[in-house]
PDB file of C-alpha atoms in Angstrom:
ATOM      1  CA  ILE A   1       6.870   4.863  -7.498  1.00 87.00           C
ATOM      2  CA  LEU A   2       9.529   2.388  -6.416  1.00 91.00           C
ATOM      3  CA  LYS A   3      12.474   4.477  -7.612  1.00 92.00           C
ATOM      4  CA  ARG A   4      11.194   7.540  -5.800  1.00 92.00           C
ATOM      5  CA  TYR A   5      10.399   5.599  -2.629  1.00 91.00           C
ATOM      6  CA  LYS A   6      13.828   3.973  -2.523  1.00 92.00           C
ATOM      7  CA  ALA A   7      15.434   7.398  -2.964  1.00 91.00           C
ATOM      8  CA  VAL A   8      13.546   9.000  -0.059  1.00 93.00           C
ATOM      9  CA  GLU A   9      12.766   5.993   2.155  1.00 90.00           C
ATOM     10  CA  LYS A  10      15.288   6.836   4.875  1.00 91.00           C
ATOM     11  CA  SER A  11      14.209  10.477   5.066  1.00 92.00           C
ATOM     12  CA  LEU A  12      10.498   9.767   5.607  1.00 91.00           C
ATOM     13  CA  MET A  13       9.283  10.570   9.102  1.00 91.00           C
ATOM     14  CA  LYS A  14       7.552   7.813  11.029  1.00 91.00           C
ATOM     15  CA  PRO A  15       4.756   6.977  10.873  1.00 92.00           C
ATOM     16  CA  VAL A  16       4.739   7.142   7.099  1.00 93.00           C
ATOM     17  CA  HIS A  17       1.368   8.135   5.619  1.00 95.00           C
ATOM     18  CA  PRO A  18      -0.826   5.064   5.001  1.00 96.00           C
ATOM     19  CA  ALA A  19      -1.382   5.886   1.325  1.00 96.00           C
ATOM     20  CA  ILE A  20       2.367   5.902   0.715  1.00 95.00           C
ATOM     21  CA  LEU A  21       2.942   2.571   2.445  1.00 96.00           C
ATOM     22  CA  PHE A  22       0.004   0.842   0.818  1.00 97.00           C
ATOM     23  CA  ASN A  23       0.777   2.074  -2.707  1.00 96.00           C
ATOM     24  CA  VAL A  24       4.476   1.274  -2.425  1.00 96.00           C
ATOM     25  CA  GLY A  25       3.685  -2.189  -1.066  1.00 97.00           C
ATOM     26  CA  GLU A  26       1.223  -2.770  -3.891  1.00 97.00           C
ATOM     27  CA  SER A  27       3.809  -1.580  -6.413  1.00 97.00           C
ATOM     28  CA  PHE A  28       6.444  -3.954  -5.024  1.00 97.00           C
ATOM     29  CA  PHE A  29       3.903  -6.774  -5.270  1.00 98.00           C
ATOM     30  CA  ARG A  30       2.922  -5.977  -8.859  1.00 97.00           C
ATOM     31  CA  HIS A  31       6.585  -5.886  -9.867  1.00 97.00           C
ATOM     32  CA  ALA A  32       7.091  -9.336  -8.283  1.00 97.00           C
ATOM     33  CA  GLN A  33       9.428  -7.897  -5.649  1.00 97.00           C
ATOM     34  CA  TYR A  34       7.775  -9.871  -2.875  1.00 98.00           C
ATOM     35  CA  GLU A  35      10.410  -9.312  -0.186  1.00 97.00           C
ATOM     36  CA  GLY A  36       9.966  -5.554  -0.572  1.00 96.00           C
ATOM     37  CA  ALA A  37       6.203  -5.957  -0.570  1.00 97.00           C
ATOM     38  CA  ILE A  38       6.341  -7.953   2.650  1.00 97.00           C
ATOM     39  CA  LYS A  39       8.496  -5.360   4.382  1.00 96.00           C
ATOM     40  CA  VAL A  40       6.307  -2.403   3.434  1.00 97.00           C
ATOM     41  CA  LEU A  41       2.917  -4.096   3.773  1.00 97.00           C
ATOM     42  CA  ASP A  42       3.862  -5.527   7.157  1.00 96.00           C
ATOM     43  CA  GLU A  43       4.675  -2.011   8.366  1.00 96.00           C
ATOM     44  CA  PHE A  44       1.394  -0.768   6.887  1.00 97.00           C
ATOM     45  CA  VAL A  45      -0.691  -3.448   8.621  1.00 96.00           C
ATOM     46  CA  SER A  46       1.076  -3.058  11.962  1.00 96.00           C
ATOM     47  CA  VAL A  47       0.512   0.717  12.067  1.00 96.00           C
ATOM     48  CA  TYR A  48      -2.718   1.130  10.095  1.00 97.00           C
ATOM     49  CA  SER A  49      -4.698  -2.062  10.723  1.00 94.00           C
ATOM     50  CA  TYR A  50      -7.904  -0.040  10.987  1.00 94.00           C
ATOM     51  CA  VAL A  51      -7.918   1.592   7.544  1.00 95.00           C
ATOM     52  CA  ARG A  52     -10.063   0.372   4.658  1.00 94.00           C
ATOM     53  CA  GLU A  53      -7.116  -1.029   2.674  1.00 95.00           C
ATOM     54  CA  ALA A  54      -5.786  -3.182   5.544  1.00 95.00           C
ATOM     55  CA  PRO A  55      -7.621  -6.399   4.534  1.00 94.00           C
ATOM     56  CA  HIS A  56      -6.260  -6.091   0.991  1.00 96.00           C
ATOM     57  CA  ALA A  57      -2.751  -5.532   2.367  1.00 97.00           C
ATOM     58  CA  ARG A  58      -3.112  -8.629   4.569  1.00 96.00           C
ATOM     59  CA  LEU A  59      -4.095 -10.674   1.528  1.00 96.00           C
ATOM     60  CA  ARG A  60      -1.115  -9.373  -0.446  1.00 97.00           C
ATOM     61  CA  LEU A  61       1.126 -10.341   2.478  1.00 96.00           C
ATOM     62  CA  ALA A  62      -0.253 -13.881   2.488  1.00 97.00           C
ATOM     63  CA  VAL A  63       0.128 -14.260  -1.280  1.00 97.00           C
ATOM     64  CA  SER A  64       3.688 -12.909  -1.106  1.00 97.00           C
ATOM     65  CA  TYR A  65       4.572 -15.465   1.564  1.00 97.00           C
ATOM     66  CA  GLU A  66       3.064 -18.227  -0.533  1.00 96.00           C
ATOM     67  CA  LEU A  67       4.895 -17.155  -3.695  1.00 97.00           C
ATOM     68  CA  LEU A  68       8.191 -17.108  -1.787  1.00 97.00           C
ATOM     69  CA  ASP A  69       7.558 -20.636  -0.472  1.00 96.00           C
ATOM     70  CA  ARG A  70       7.597 -19.519   3.148  1.00 95.00           C
ATOM     71  CA  PRO A  71       6.470 -22.082   5.757  1.00 95.00           C
ATOM     72  CA  VAL A  72       2.876 -23.164   5.230  1.00 94.00           C
ATOM     73  CA  SER A  73       2.006 -22.537   8.887  1.00 95.00           C
ATOM     74  CA  GLU A  74       2.987 -18.858   8.585  1.00 93.00           C
ATOM     75  CA  THR A  75       1.153 -18.491   5.282  1.00 94.00           C
ATOM     76  CA  LEU A  76      -2.031 -20.027   6.689  1.00 95.00           C
ATOM     77  CA  VAL A  77      -2.001 -17.628   9.637  1.00 94.00           C
ATOM     78  CA  LEU A  78      -1.699 -14.706   7.213  1.00 93.00           C
ATOM     79  CA  TYR A  79      -4.600 -15.979   5.096  1.00 95.00           C
ATOM     80  CA  LYS A  80      -6.681 -16.437   8.249  1.00 94.00           C
ATOM     81  CA  ASN A  81      -5.902 -12.857   9.316  1.00 90.00           C
ATOM     82  CA  ALA A  82      -6.884 -11.623   5.870  1.00 90.00           C
ATOM     83  CA  ILE A  83     -10.230 -13.392   6.084  1.00 89.00           C
ATOM     84  CA  ASP A  84     -10.955 -12.248   9.631  1.00 83.00           C
TER      85      ASP A  84
END
């Protein structure tokens, strides 16, 4: 998934389909590429906050921030958003 996404990323029309963003973000996360996961999942949540997968994407964002040792205040806000 990641190879294909990186090859066509610039040619995708905005807004990118939610299934593509979520699955690519999840794939980045599972391959421990947390910066990539943050970029894609943040786009997903900002455009598709109403879809069923949004809470899971918010949680992945928070975990990615935590694993990258980002500031605790930012990480806590992300966890709070995931819970709410």
